[in-house]
Amino acid sequence: MRVLARRTRASAWVRCLVRQCVLVGAVLLASAIFAQPEPEAPAETPSAAPAGEPEPAPESGIEPDEVLAPELPESGEVPGLDIEEIVITGKAGGLMVEDETISVVGFDAEVILKEGIKDIRDLGNFTPSLEIKSAFAASNPTIYIRGVGLDDFNANAASAVAAVYQDRVYMQSPAGQLFQFYDVEGVEVLRGPQGSLYRSASAGAILLRSKKPSQEFSSYLTATHGNYNLWELEGALGGPIVPDYLSGRLSGTWSVRDGLTK
């Protein structure tokens, strides 16, 4: 009985020792497996393109989103969010016409003086497709541009066909459109339908610009003598009144002529 008990205790001790050895071996094997580095992938060698086909372009490494996305400032603020409104202002008047489809005939001060242009009726002699008629002792004109006009000689008949502007002031009454040209910087005749800048005139517009005061002294005087004892004087004087702050200009004309019959 004693020998059997000793054998039983010995076999139990051996089994316990074997279990511990197996457990330690399993732990060492697992640690060795996880400690091994991953094998590096072999580098891909570029394959030669077939004959007759273009080689593919190398990749830039930049995604499309990265190219199109705008760069924001370091402050993180998006530019343009502090703008309350955007106002677009049109350029009214002058000869600065950017649209080449608009037909413009311009006259500067030298041409007006040389050709003897005294009022808008004389513009018809030098502007194609412009016809200005006046009846009843030339009290009010009717303007035709490219054959389009208002056939009404009433002094109160305001025409929306051809607009006349003097220094950006709309001359509505035909009786006030025959003003005399003197001390003029330039005249432009715009032929064709106009937009909202000139009251949507369907035939065209006539723009007159007087000489503006400047900070430099300037003056001129002209005299004309003609048949039937015609005398005409025209002159202007301008310059600074308060230097760098205020300037002025004074101009005028005088004309006298004998009658055609006695």
Coordinates of C-alpha atoms in Angstrom, one line a residue:
M1 CA 0.0 0.0 0.0
R2 CA 2.8 2.4 0.8
V3 CA 4.5 1.6 -2.5
L4 CA 1.3 2.3 -4.4
A5 CA 0.8 5.7 -2.6
R6 CA 4.4 6.7 -3.5
R7 CA 3.9 5.9 -7.2
T8 CA 0.6 7.8 -7.3
R9 CA 2.3 10.9 -5.7
A10 CA 5.3 10.6 -8.1
S11 CA 3.1 10.4 -11.2
A12 CA 1.0 13.5 -10.1
W13 CA 4.2 15.5 -9.7
V14 CA 5.5 14.5 -13.1
R15 CA 2.2 15.5 -14.8
C16 CA 2.3 18.9 -13.0
L17 CA 5.9 19.4 -14.2
V18 CA 5.0 18.5 -17.8
R19 CA 2.0 21.0 -17.8
Q20 CA 4.2 23.8 -16.6
C21 CA 6.8 23.1 -19.3
V22 CA 4.2 23.0 -22.0
L23 CA 2.7 26.3 -20.7
V24 CA 6.1 28.0 -20.7
G25 CA 6.9 26.8 -24.2
A26 CA 3.7 28.1 -25.6
V27 CA 4.3 31.5 -24.1
L28 CA 7.8 31.7 -25.6
L29 CA 6.6 30.6 -29.0
A30 CA 3.8 33.2 -29.1
S31 CA 6.2 36.0 -28.1
A32 CA 8.6 34.9 -30.8
I33 CA 5.9 35.0 -33.5
F34 CA 4.6 38.5 -32.6
A35 CA 8.2 39.9 -32.4
Q36 CA 9.1 39.1 -36.0
P37 CA 9.0 42.1 -38.4
E38 CA 6.6 42.1 -41.4
P39 CA 8.3 41.4 -44.7
E40 CA 8.8 44.4 -47.0
A41 CA 6.9 44.4 -50.3
P42 CA 9.2 44.2 -53.3
A43 CA 9.6 47.4 -55.3
E44 CA 7.6 47.5 -58.5
T45 CA 9.7 47.9 -61.5
P46 CA 8.2 50.0 -64.3
S47 CA 7.2 47.8 -67.1
A48 CA 8.2 48.9 -70.6
A49 CA 5.3 50.3 -72.7
P50 CA 4.5 48.4 -75.8
A51 CA 5.9 49.8 -79.0
G52 CA 3.8 52.5 -80.6
E53 CA 2.0 53.5 -77.4
P54 CA 2.9 56.6 -75.3
E55 CA 4.3 56.1 -71.9
P56 CA 1.9 56.9 -69.1
A57 CA 2.5 60.2 -67.4
P58 CA 4.0 59.9 -63.9
E59 CA 1.7 60.5 -61.0
S60 CA 2.1 63.9 -59.4
G61 CA 1.0 62.7 -56.0
I62 CA -1.6 65.5 -55.7
E63 CA -5.2 64.6 -55.4
P64 CA -7.8 66.6 -57.5
D65 CA -9.4 67.9 -54.3
E66 CA -6.0 69.3 -53.1
V67 CA -5.6 71.2 -56.4
L68 CA -9.1 72.7 -56.5
A69 CA -9.3 73.5 -52.8
P70 CA -8.4 77.2 -52.0
E71 CA -5.8 78.0 -49.4
L72 CA -7.3 79.7 -46.4
P73 CA -5.3 82.3 -44.5
E74 CA -3.7 81.4 -41.2
S75 CA -6.4 83.4 -39.3
G76 CA -9.1 81.0 -40.5
E77 CA -11.2 83.9 -41.9
V78 CA -12.7 83.5 -45.4
P79 CA -12.0 86.6 -47.5
G80 CA -15.0 88.5 -48.8
L81 CA -17.5 87.7 -46.0
D82 CA -17.2 91.2 -44.6
I83 CA -18.6 92.8 -47.8
E84 CA -22.2 94.0 -47.3
E85 CA -23.0 94.8 -50.9
I86 CA -21.5 95.2 -54.4
V87 CA -22.4 98.3 -56.5
I88 CA -21.7 98.4 -60.2
T89 CA -21.7 102.0 -61.6
G90 CA -22.0 102.7 -65.3
K91 CA -20.1 105.4 -67.0
A92 CA -22.5 108.0 -68.4
G93 CA -21.3 110.5 -70.9
G94 CA -18.0 111.0 -72.5
L95 CA -16.5 109.3 -75.5
M96 CA -15.2 106.3 -73.6
V97 CA -17.4 103.7 -75.3
E98 CA -16.0 100.2 -74.8
D99 CA -18.6 98.4 -76.9
E100 CA -17.4 98.4 -80.5
T101 CA -20.9 97.6 -81.7
I102 CA -22.1 101.1 -80.9
S103 CA -21.7 103.7 -83.7
V104 CA -20.2 106.9 -82.3
V105 CA -19.3 110.1 -84.2
G106 CA -17.2 112.5 -82.0
F107 CA -16.2 116.2 -82.5
D108 CA -13.6 117.9 -80.3
A109 CA -13.2 121.6 -79.6
E110 CA -10.8 122.2 -82.5
V111 CA -13.1 120.6 -85.1
I112 CA -16.2 122.5 -83.8
L113 CA -14.3 125.8 -84.1
K114 CA -12.8 125.0 -87.5
E115 CA -16.0 123.8 -89.1
G116 CA -18.2 126.6 -87.6
I117 CA -20.6 124.3 -85.7
K118 CA -22.9 126.6 -83.8
D119 CA -25.7 124.3 -82.7
I120 CA -27.1 120.7 -83.1
R121 CA -28.5 121.6 -86.5
D122 CA -24.9 121.9 -87.9
L123 CA -24.1 118.4 -86.7
G124 CA -26.3 116.9 -89.4
N125 CA -23.9 118.3 -92.1
F126 CA -21.0 116.2 -90.7
T127 CA -22.7 113.1 -89.3
P128 CA -24.0 110.4 -91.6
S129 CA -27.6 109.2 -91.0
L130 CA -28.3 112.3 -88.8
E131 CA -31.0 114.6 -90.0
I132 CA -32.3 117.6 -88.0
K133 CA -35.3 119.6 -89.2
S134 CA -36.5 122.9 -87.9
A135 CA -39.7 124.7 -88.8
F136 CA -41.7 127.7 -87.6
A137 CA -38.7 130.1 -87.6
A138 CA -36.4 127.4 -86.1
S139 CA -38.1 127.4 -82.7
N140 CA -37.9 123.7 -82.1
P141 CA -36.1 120.9 -84.0
T142 CA -37.1 117.4 -84.9
I143 CA -34.2 114.9 -84.8
Y144 CA -33.9 111.8 -87.0
I145 CA -31.2 109.2 -86.5
R146 CA -31.0 106.4 -89.1
G147 CA -34.5 107.5 -90.3
V148 CA -36.1 107.1 -86.9
G149 CA -37.5 110.2 -85.2
L150 CA -40.6 112.0 -83.9
D151 CA -42.5 113.9 -86.6
D152 CA -44.1 116.4 -84.2
F153 CA -43.2 120.1 -84.3
N154 CA -45.0 120.9 -81.1
A155 CA -42.7 122.7 -78.6
N156 CA -44.0 120.5 -75.7
A157 CA -43.6 117.2 -77.6
A158 CA -40.8 115.4 -75.6
S159 CA -39.2 112.8 -77.8
A160 CA -38.2 109.5 -76.4
V161 CA -36.5 108.6 -79.8
A162 CA -33.5 110.8 -79.8
A163 CA -32.2 112.2 -76.4
V164 CA -30.1 115.4 -76.1
Y165 CA -27.9 115.9 -73.1
Q166 CA -26.0 119.0 -72.1
D167 CA -23.4 118.3 -69.4
R168 CA -25.3 115.1 -68.5
V169 CA -28.6 117.2 -68.1
Y170 CA -31.4 115.8 -70.2
M171 CA -32.9 118.5 -72.4
Q172 CA -36.5 117.3 -72.6
S173 CA -38.3 120.2 -74.4
P174 CA -37.5 120.6 -78.1
A175 CA -37.5 124.4 -77.6
G176 CA -34.5 124.1 -75.4
Q177 CA -32.5 121.8 -77.7
L178 CA -31.3 124.6 -80.0
F179 CA -28.8 126.0 -77.6
Q180 CA -25.7 127.6 -79.0
F181 CA -22.3 125.8 -78.9
Y182 CA -19.5 127.8 -77.3
D183 CA -16.6 126.9 -75.0
V184 CA -17.3 123.3 -75.8
E185 CA -15.0 120.4 -75.0
G186 CA -16.6 117.9 -77.2
V187 CA -19.8 116.6 -78.8
E188 CA -20.7 112.9 -79.4
V189 CA -23.5 111.5 -81.6
L190 CA -24.5 108.0 -80.5
R191 CA -26.4 106.3 -83.3
G192 CA -28.6 103.3 -82.6
P193 CA -30.8 102.2 -79.6
Q194 CA -29.4 103.2 -76.2
G195 CA -29.8 101.6 -72.9
S196 CA -31.0 102.9 -69.6
L197 CA -28.2 105.5 -69.3
Y198 CA -29.9 107.7 -71.9
R199 CA -33.6 107.2 -71.1
S200 CA -33.8 104.2 -73.5
A201 CA -33.7 106.3 -76.6
S202 CA -34.6 104.1 -79.5
A203 CA -32.8 106.1 -82.2
G204 CA -29.7 107.5 -80.5
A205 CA -28.4 110.3 -78.3
I206 CA -26.5 113.6 -78.7
L207 CA -24.1 114.4 -75.8
L208 CA -22.5 117.8 -75.3
R209 CA -19.7 118.5 -72.8
S210 CA -18.6 122.0 -71.8
K211 CA -15.1 122.7 -70.7
K212 CA -14.6 122.3 -67.0
P213 CA -12.7 124.6 -64.7
S214 CA -9.2 123.6 -63.7
Q215 CA -6.4 124.7 -61.4
E216 CA -4.5 126.2 -64.3
F217 CA -5.2 129.6 -65.9
S218 CA -6.6 129.4 -69.4
S219 CA -8.3 131.9 -71.7
Y220 CA -9.1 132.4 -75.4
L221 CA -10.9 135.0 -77.6
T222 CA -12.1 134.6 -81.2
A223 CA -13.7 137.1 -83.5
T224 CA -15.5 136.4 -86.8
H225 CA -16.7 138.8 -89.5
G226 CA -18.9 137.8 -92.3
N227 CA -21.4 138.9 -94.9
Y228 CA -24.4 141.1 -94.1
N229 CA -22.2 142.8 -91.5
L230 CA -21.9 139.7 -89.3
W231 CA -19.8 140.0 -86.1
E232 CA -19.3 137.2 -83.6
L233 CA -17.2 137.2 -80.5
E234 CA -16.5 134.2 -78.3
G235 CA -14.2 134.0 -75.3
A236 CA -13.6 132.3 -71.9
L237 CA -11.4 132.8 -68.9
G238 CA -10.8 130.2 -66.1
G239 CA -8.5 129.3 -63.4
P240 CA -8.1 128.7 -59.6
I241 CA -10.1 130.8 -57.2
V242 CA -8.8 129.1 -54.0
P243 CA -5.7 127.0 -55.0
D244 CA -6.2 123.3 -54.7
Y245 CA -9.8 123.8 -53.5
L246 CA -11.9 125.9 -55.8
S247 CA -11.7 126.8 -59.4
G248 CA -14.1 128.6 -61.8
R249 CA -14.6 129.4 -65.5
L250 CA -16.5 132.3 -67.2
S251 CA -17.4 132.1 -70.9
G252 CA -19.7 133.8 -73.3
T253 CA -20.5 134.7 -76.9
W254 CA -21.9 137.7 -78.7
S255 CA -23.4 137.8 -82.2
V256 CA -24.9 140.6 -84.4
R257 CA -25.9 140.7 -88.0
D258 CA -27.9 143.0 -90.3
G259 CA -31.2 141.9 -91.9
L260 CA -31.4 140.2 -95.2
T261 CA -33.8 142.8 -96.6
K262 CA -34.4 146.5 -96.1

